[in-house]
Coordinates of C-alpha atoms and ligand atoms in Angstrom, one line a residue:
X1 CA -5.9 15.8 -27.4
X2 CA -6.5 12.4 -26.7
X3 CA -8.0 11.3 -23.1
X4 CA -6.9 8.8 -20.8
X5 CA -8.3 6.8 -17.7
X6 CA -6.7 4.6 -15.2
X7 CA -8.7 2.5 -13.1
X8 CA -6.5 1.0 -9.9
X9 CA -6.6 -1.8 -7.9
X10 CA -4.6 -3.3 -4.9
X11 CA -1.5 -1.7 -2.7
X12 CA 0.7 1.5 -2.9
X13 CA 3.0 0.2 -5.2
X14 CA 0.2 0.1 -7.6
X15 CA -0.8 3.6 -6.8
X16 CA 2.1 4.6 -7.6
X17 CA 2.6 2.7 -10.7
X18 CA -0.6 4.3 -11.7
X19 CA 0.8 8.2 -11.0
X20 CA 3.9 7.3 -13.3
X21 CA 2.0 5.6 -16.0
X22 CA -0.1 8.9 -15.7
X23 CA 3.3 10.5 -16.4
X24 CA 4.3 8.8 -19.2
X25 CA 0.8 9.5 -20.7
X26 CA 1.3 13.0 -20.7
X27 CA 4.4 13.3 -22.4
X28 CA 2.5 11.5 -25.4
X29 CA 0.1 14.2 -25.2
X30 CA -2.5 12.6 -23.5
X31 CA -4.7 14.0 -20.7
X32 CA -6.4 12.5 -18.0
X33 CA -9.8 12.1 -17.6
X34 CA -11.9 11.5 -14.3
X35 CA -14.4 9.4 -16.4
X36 CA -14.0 6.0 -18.7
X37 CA -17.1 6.9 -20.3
X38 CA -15.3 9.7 -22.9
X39 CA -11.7 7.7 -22.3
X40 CA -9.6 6.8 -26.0
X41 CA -7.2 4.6 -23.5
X42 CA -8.3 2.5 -20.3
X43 CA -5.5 0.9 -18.2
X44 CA -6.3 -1.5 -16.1
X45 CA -3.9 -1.4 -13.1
X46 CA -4.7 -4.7 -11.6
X47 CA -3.6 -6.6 -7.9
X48 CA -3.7 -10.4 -7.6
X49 CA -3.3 -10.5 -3.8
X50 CA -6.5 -12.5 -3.5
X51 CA -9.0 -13.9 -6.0
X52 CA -11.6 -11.4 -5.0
X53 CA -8.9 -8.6 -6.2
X54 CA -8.7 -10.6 -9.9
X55 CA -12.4 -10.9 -10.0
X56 CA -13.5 -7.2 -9.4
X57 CA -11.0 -6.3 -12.4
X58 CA -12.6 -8.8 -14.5
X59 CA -15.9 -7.0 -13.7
X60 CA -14.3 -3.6 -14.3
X61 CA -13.7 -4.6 -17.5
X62 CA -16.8 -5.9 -18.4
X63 CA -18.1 -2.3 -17.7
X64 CA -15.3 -0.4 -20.1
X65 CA -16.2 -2.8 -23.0
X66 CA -19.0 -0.5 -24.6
X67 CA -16.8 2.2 -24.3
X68 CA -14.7 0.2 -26.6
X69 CA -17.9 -0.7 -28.9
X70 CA -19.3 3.0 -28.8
X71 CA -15.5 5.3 -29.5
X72 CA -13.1 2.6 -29.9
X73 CA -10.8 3.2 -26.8
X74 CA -8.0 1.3 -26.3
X75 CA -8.3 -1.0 -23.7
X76 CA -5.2 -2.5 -21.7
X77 CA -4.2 -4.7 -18.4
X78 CA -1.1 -4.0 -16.1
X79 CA -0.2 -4.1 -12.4
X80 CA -0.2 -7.9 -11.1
X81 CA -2.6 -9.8 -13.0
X82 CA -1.2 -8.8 -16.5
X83 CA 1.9 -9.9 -15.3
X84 CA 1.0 -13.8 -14.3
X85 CA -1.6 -13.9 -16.7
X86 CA 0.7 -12.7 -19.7
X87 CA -1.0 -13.6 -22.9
X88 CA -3.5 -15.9 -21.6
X89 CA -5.7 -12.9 -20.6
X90 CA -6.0 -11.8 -24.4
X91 CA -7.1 -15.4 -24.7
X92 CA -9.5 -14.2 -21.8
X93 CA -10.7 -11.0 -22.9
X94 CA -11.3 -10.7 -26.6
X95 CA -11.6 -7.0 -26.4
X96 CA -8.3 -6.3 -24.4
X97 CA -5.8 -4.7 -26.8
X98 CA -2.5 -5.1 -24.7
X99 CA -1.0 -6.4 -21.2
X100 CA 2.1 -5.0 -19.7
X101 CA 3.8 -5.6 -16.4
X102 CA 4.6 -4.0 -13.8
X103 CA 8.0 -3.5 -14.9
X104 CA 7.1 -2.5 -18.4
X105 CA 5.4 1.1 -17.5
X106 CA 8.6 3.0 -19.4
X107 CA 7.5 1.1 -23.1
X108 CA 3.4 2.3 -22.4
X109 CA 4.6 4.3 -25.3
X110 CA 5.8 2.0 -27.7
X111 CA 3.4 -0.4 -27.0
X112 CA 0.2 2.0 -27.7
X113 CA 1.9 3.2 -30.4
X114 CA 2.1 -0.3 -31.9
X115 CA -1.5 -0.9 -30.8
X116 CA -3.2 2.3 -32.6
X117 CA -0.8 2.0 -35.5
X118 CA -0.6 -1.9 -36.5
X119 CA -3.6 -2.7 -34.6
X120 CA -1.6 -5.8 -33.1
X121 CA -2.5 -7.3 -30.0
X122 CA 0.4 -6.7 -28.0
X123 CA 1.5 -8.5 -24.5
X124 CA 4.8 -7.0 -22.4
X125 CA 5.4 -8.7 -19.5
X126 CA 9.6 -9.1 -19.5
X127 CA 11.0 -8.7 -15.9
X128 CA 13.9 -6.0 -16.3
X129 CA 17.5 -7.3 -14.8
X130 CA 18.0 -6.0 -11.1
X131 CA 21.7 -4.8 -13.1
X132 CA 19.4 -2.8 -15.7
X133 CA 16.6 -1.4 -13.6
X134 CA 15.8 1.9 -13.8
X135 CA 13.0 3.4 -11.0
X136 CA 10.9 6.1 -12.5
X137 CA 12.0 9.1 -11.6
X138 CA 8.6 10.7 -10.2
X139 CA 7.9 14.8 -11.7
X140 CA 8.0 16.7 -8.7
X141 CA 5.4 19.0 -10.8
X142 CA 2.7 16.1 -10.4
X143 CA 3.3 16.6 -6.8
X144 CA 2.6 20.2 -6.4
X145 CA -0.4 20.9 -3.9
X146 CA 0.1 17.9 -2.1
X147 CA 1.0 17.3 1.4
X148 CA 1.8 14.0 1.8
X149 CA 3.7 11.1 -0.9
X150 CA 4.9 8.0 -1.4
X151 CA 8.6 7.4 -2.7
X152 CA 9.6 3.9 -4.2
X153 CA 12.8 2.7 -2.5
X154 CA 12.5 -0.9 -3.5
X155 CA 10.9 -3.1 -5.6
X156 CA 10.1 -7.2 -6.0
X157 CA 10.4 -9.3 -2.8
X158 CA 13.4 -12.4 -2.2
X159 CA 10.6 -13.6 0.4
X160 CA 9.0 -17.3 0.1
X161 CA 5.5 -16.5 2.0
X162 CA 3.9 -19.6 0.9
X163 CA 0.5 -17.9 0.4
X164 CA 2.0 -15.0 -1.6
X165 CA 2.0 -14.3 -5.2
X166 CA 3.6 -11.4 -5.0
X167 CA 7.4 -12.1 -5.9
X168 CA 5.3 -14.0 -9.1
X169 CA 4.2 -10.8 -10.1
X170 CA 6.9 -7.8 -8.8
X171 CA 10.0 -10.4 -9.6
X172 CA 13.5 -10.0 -7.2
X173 CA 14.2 -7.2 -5.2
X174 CA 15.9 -4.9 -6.5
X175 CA 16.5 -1.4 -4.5
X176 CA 16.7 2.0 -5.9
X177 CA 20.0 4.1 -5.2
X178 CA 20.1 6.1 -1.4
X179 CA 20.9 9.4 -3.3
X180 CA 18.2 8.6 -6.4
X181 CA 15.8 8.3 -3.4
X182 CA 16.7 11.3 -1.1
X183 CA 16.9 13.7 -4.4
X184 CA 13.3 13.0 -4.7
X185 CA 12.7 13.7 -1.8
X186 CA 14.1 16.6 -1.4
X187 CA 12.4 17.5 -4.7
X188 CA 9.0 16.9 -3.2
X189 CA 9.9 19.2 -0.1
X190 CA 10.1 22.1 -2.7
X191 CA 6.9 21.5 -3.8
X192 CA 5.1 21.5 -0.1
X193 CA 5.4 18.0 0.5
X194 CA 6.1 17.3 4.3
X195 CA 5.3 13.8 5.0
X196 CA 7.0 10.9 2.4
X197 CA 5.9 7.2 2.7
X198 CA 8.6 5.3 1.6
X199 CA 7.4 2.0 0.0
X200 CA 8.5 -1.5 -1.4
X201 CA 7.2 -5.2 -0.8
X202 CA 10.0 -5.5 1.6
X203 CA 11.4 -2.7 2.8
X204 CA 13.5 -3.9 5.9
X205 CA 16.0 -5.5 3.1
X206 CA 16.6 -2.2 1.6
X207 CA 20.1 -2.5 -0.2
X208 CA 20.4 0.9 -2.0
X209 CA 23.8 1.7 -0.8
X210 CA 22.9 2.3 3.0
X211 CA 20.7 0.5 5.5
X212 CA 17.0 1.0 5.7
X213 CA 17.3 2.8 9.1
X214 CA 19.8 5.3 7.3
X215 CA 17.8 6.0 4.6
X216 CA 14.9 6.8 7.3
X217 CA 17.2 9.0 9.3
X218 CA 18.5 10.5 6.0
X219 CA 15.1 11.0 4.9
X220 CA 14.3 12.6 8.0
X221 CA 17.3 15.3 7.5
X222 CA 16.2 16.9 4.1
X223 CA 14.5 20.4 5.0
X224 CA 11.0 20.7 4.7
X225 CA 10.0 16.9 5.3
X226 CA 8.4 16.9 9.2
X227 CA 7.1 13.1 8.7
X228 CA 8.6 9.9 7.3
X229 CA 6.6 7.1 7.3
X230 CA 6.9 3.8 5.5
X231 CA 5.6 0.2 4.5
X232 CA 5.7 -2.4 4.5
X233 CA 8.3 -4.4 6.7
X234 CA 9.0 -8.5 7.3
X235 CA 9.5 -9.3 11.3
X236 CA 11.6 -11.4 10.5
X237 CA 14.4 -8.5 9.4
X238 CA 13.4 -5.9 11.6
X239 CA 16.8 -4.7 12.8
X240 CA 18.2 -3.2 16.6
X241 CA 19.2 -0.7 13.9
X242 CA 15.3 0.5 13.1
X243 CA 14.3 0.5 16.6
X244 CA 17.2 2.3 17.6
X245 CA 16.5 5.1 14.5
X246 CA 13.0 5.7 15.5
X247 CA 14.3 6.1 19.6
X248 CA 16.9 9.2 17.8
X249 CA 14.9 10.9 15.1
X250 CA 11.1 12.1 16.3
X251 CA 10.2 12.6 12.4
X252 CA 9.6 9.2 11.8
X253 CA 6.7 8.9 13.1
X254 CA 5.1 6.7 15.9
X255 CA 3.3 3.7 13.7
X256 CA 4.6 0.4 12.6
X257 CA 3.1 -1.7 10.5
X258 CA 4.2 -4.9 11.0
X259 CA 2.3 -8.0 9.5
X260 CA 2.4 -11.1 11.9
X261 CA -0.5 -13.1 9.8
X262 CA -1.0 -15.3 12.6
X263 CA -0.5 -16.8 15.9
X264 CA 0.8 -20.5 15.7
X265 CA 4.2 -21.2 15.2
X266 CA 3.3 -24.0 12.9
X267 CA 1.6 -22.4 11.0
X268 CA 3.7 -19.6 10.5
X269 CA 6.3 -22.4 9.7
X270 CA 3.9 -24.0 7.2
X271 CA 3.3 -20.0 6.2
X272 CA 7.4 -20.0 5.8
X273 CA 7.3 -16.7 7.7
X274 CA 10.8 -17.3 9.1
X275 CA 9.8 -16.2 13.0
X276 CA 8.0 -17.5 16.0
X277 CA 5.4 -15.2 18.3
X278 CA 8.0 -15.6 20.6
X279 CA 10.6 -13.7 18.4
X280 CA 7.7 -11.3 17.0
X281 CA 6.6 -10.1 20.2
X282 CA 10.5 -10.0 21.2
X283 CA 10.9 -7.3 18.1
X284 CA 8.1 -5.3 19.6
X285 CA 8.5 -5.5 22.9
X286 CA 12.1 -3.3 21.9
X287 CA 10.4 -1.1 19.5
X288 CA 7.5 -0.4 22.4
X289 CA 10.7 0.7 25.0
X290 CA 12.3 2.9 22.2
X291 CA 9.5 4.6 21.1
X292 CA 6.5 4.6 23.8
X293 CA 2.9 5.0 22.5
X294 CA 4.2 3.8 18.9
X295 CA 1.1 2.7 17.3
X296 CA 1.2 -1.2 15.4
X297 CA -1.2 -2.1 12.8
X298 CA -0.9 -5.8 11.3
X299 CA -1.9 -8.4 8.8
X300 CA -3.9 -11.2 9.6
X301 CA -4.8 -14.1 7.1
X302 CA -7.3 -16.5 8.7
X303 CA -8.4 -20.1 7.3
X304 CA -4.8 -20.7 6.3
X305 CA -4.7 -24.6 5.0
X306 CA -4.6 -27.1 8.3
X307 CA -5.5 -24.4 10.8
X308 CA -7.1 -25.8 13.6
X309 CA -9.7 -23.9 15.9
X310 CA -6.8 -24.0 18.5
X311 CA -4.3 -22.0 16.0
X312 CA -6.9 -19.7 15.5
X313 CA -7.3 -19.1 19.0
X314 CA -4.0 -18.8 18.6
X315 CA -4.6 -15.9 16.8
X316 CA -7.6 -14.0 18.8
X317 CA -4.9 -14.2 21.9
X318 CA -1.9 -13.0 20.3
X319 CA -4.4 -9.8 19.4
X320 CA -5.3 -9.4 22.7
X321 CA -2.1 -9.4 24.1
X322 CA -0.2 -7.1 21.4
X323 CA -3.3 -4.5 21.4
X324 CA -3.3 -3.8 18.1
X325 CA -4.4 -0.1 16.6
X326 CA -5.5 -1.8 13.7
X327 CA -5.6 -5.1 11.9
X328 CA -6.0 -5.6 8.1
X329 CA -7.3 -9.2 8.0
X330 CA -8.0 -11.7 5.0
X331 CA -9.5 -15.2 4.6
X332 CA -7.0 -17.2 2.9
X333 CA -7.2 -17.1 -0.9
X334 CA -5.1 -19.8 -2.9
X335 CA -3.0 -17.9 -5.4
X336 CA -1.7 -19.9 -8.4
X337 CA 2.0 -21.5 -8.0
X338 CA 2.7 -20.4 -4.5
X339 CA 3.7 -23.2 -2.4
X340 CA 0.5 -23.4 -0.2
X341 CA -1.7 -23.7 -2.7
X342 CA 0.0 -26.9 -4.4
X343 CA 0.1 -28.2 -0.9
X344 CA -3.7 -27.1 0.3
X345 CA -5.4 -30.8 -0.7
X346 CA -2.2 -32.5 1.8
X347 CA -2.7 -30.0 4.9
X348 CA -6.4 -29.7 4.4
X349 CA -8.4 -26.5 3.2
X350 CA -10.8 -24.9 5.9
X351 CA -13.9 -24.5 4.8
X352 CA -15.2 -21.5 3.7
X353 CA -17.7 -20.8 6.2
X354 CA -15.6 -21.7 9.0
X355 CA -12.7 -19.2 7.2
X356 CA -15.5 -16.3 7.5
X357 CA -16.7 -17.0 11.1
X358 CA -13.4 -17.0 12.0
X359 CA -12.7 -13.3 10.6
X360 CA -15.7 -12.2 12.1
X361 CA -14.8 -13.3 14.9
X362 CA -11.2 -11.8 14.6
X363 CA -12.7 -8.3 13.0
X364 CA -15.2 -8.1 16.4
X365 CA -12.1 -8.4 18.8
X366 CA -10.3 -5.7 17.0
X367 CA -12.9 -3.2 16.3
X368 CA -13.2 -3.5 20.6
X369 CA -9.5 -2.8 21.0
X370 CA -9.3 -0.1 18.0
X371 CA -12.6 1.3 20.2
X372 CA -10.7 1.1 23.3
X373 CA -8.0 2.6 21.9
X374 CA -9.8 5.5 20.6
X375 CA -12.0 6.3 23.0
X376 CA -9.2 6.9 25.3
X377 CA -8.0 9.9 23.4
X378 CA -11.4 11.6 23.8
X379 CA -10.8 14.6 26.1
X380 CA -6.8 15.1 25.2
X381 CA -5.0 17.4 22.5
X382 CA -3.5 15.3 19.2
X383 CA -1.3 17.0 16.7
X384 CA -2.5 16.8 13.0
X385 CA -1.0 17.2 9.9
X386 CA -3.6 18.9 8.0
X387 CA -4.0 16.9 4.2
X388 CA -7.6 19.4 3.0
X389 CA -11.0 19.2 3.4
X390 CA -13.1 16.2 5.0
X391 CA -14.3 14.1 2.3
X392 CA -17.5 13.8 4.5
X393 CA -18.2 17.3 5.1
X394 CA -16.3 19.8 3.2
X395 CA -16.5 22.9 5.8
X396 CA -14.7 20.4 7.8
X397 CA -10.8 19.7 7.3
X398 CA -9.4 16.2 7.2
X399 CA -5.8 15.0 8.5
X400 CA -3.8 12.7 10.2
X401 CA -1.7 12.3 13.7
X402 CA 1.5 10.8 14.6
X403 CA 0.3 7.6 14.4
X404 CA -1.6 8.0 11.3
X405 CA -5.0 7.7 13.0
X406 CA -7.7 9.7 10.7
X407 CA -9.4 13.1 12.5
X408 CA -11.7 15.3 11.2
X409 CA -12.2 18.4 12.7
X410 CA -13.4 21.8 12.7
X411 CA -10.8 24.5 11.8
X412 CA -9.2 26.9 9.4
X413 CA -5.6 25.4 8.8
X414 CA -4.8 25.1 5.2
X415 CA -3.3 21.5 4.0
X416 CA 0.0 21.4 5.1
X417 CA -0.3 23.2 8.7
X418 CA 0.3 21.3 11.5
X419 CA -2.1 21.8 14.0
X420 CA -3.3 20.7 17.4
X421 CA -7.1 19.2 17.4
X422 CA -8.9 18.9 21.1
X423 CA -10.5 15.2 20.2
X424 CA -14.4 15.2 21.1
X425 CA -15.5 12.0 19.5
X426 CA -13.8 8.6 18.3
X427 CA -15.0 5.4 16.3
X428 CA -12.2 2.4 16.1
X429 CA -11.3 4.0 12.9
X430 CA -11.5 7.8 13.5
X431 CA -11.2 10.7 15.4
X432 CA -13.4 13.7 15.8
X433 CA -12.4 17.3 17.5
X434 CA -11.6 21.1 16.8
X435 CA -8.4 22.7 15.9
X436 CA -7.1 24.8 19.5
X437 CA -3.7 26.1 17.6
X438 CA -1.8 26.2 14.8
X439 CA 1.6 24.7 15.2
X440 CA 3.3 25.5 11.9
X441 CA 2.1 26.8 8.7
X442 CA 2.1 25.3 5.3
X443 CA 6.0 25.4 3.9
X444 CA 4.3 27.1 0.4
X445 CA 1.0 28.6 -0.7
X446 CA -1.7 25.9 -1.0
X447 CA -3.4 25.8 -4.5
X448 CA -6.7 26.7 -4.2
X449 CA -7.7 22.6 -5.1
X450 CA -8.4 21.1 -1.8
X451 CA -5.8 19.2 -1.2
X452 CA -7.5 15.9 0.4
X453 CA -8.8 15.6 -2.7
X454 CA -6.4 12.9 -4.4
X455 CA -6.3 12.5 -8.1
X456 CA -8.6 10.1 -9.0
X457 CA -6.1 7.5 -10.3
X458 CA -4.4 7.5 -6.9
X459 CA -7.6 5.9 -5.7
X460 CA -7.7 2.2 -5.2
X461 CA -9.8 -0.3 -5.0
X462 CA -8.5 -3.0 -2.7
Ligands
5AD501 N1 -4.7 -14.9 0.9 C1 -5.1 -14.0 1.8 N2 -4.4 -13.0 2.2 C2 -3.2 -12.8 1.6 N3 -2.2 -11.8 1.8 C3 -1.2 -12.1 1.0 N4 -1.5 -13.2 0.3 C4 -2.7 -13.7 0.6 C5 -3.5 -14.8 0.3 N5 -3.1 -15.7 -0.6 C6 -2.4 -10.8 2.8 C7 -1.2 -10.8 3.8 C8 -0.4 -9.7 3.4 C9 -1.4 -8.7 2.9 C10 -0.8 -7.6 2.0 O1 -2.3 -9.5 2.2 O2 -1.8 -10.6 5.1 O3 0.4 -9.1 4.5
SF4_502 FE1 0.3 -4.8 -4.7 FE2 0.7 -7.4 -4.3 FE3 -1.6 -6.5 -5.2 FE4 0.6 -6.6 -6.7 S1 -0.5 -8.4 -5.8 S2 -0.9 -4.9 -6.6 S3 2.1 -6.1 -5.3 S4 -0.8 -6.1 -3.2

């Protein structure tokens, strides 16, 4: 049997990606390996969000090139970069055997097939009509032991984020049927799965035969699934409808993640975001009265081209006054083709070392409100959905609240429980405590793999 090994980069889409690729590989009697070094096939499952993201994969596949040169592994790009780079990464990469795109995953076959046979250099980057596209239909089976997955309910994004390359590389939207989506679901939930994530670039313009807030409250209906969660959402469509589904349903759980990238209107405008802070904080101030104690992550890109000190500012207030859990924050990374790249030279590029004071700056504020945050929880009781064992102690077990804040704690549960955990420490990023009850137990026998332990192609780098 021939062995295969995925290396992945960037967001859950790609994760995902990965797991059916992985799928796909095993019906051509392949099996995975969890290292490159005795690998016949490496993929490459690559993100273009930022150049640093393109870079590392270049680097990645400097490494796998001896494996190439010592057993003759194939060697092929997908995910983001393959699919704006198309054939020009061949050019690129003399020892790359074959490039696919994101929407090309279902002809991995055909396409290694034509590699290993003809030896041909093969590049499939086609984007598949929104009238002929065809989601993956994940095996349950691949599932099994799990406690926690993602379900695709969308793909592409209609958006026009100047800085974004992303409906370059993911194409239109295009949604996936309401009942395609809830069978899955419901499929998991056999398995032991009790928290889904539903993803897409975009997901607040689902269009899959109900609205996006049906689809949640739907979601939340099928037995077995205590948790829905999902990502990632525009402000800019975040409907009365949403709010009002997570003020009903107590399933979908307390955390929104909702990117503002910044905190000047002009910029925004310049950013084509489609909202003002005024509107943004507007959004949240509803969701805050429907669902008290919600927790709100964001995205932040600083150094965006023209942004003064004062918009920056901008920025550090608007973080003070929202109180964020959590921020994910970038430097501004021009992305071929999008519109604020071709425009950078006109509205003036910030330098780089003023782009990387400034997200210090920005990453020092939020760890102290993330801190704050935490620290406050010291002393009370948090229910936790146990996922396995602590990855930093394994006599520990690892899991996550509500609001998807981390805890490790001592206990017995097996993945799956839901527990109560008395919290006795807290970094911004963590929580710390023992298990005081068990809540509910798993909804089938755990497999004796821990479950934290994710497959190692569901791993990525971001
Ligand atoms: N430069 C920096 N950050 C970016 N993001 C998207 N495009 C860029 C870019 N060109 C950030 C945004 C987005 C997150 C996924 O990545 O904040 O919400
Ligand atoms: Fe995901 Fe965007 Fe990166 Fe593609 S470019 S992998 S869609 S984050």
């Amino acid at each position: 049997m021939k062995r295969y090994f995925i290396h992945t980069f960037g967001c859950q889409m790609n994760v995902n990606d990965s797991l059916r690729m992985s799928e796909v590989l095993s019906q051509m009697s392949y099996a995975p390996t969890p290292v490159p070094d005795n690998a016949d096939l490496i993929i490459l499952n690559t993100c273009s969000i930022r150049e640093k993201a393109e870079d590392k994969m270049l680097s990645a596949l400097g490494r796998y090139k001896p494996v190439k040169a010592s057993r003759g592994a194939l060697i092929g790009v997908g995910g983001c970069v393959a699919q704006q780079e198309k054939d020009k990464l061949l050019k690129k990469v003399p020892y790359l055997d074959f490039v696919f795109g994101p929407d090309n995953i279902a002809r991995l076959p055909d396409i290694i097939n034509r590699v290993s046979a003809e030896r041909e250099r093969v590049v499939e980057t086609a984007f598949v009509n929104s009238e002929e596209y065809v989601f993956p239909r994940a095996d349950p089976e691949t599932s099994r032991g799990k406690v926690t997955e993602f379900v695709t309910v969308m793909k592409g994004c209609d958006n026009v984020c100047s800085f974004c390359i992303v409906p370059h590389t993911r194409g239109r939207e295009v949604s996936r049927a309401f009942p395609d989506v809830l069978v899955e679901v419901a499929d998991l939930a056999k398995v032991g799965v009790r928290e889904v994530t539903l993803i897409g670039q975009n997901v607040n313009s689902y269009a899959g035969g109900i609205s996006f807030a049906q689809l949640l409250l739907r979601t939340a209906e099928v037995p077995g699934i205590e948790r829905v969660r999902f990502t990632t959402s525009h402000p800019h469509d975040l409907s009365d409808e949403l709010i009002e589904a997570f003020r009903i349903q107590p399933k979908i759980t307390p955390h929104f993640h909702l990117p503002v990238q910044c905190g000047s209107d002009r910029i925004l405008k310049m950013m084509r975001r489609d909202y003002t802070v005024e509107q943004y904080l507007e959004r949240l101030a509803k969701l805050r009265e429907a669902r008290p104690g919600i927790a709100v992550t964001t995205d932040i890109i600083v150094g965006f081209p023209g942004e003064t000190e004062e918009e920056f500012e901008m920025t550090m207030k608007l973080t003070e006054q929202v109180r964020y859990d959590n921020q994910f924050s970038f430097v501004y990374s021009p992305r071929p083709k999008t519109g604020a790249a071709l425009r950078e030279k006109d509205w003036g590029p910030v330098p780089h070392e003023v782009k990387i004071a400034r997200l210090e700056r920005l990453q020092k504020l939020q760890r102290r409100i993330s801190g704050e945050i935490t620290a406050a929880l010291v002393g009370t009781e948090v229910e936790v959905m146990v996922e396995g064992h602590s990855r930093y102690d394994p006599t520990k077990r690892f899991g996550r609240t509500p609001e998807n804040r981390t805890v490790n704690f001592d206990g017995d549960a097996p993945a799956g429980a839901f527990v109560t955990v008395k919290v006795e420490r807290a970094t911004p990023n963590q929580l710390a405590g023992t298990q005081v009850a068990l809540l509910k137990p798993p909804t089938v026998e755990p497999l004796p793999v821990p479950v934290g332990e994710t497959p190692f192609h569901a791993v990525a780098e971001a």
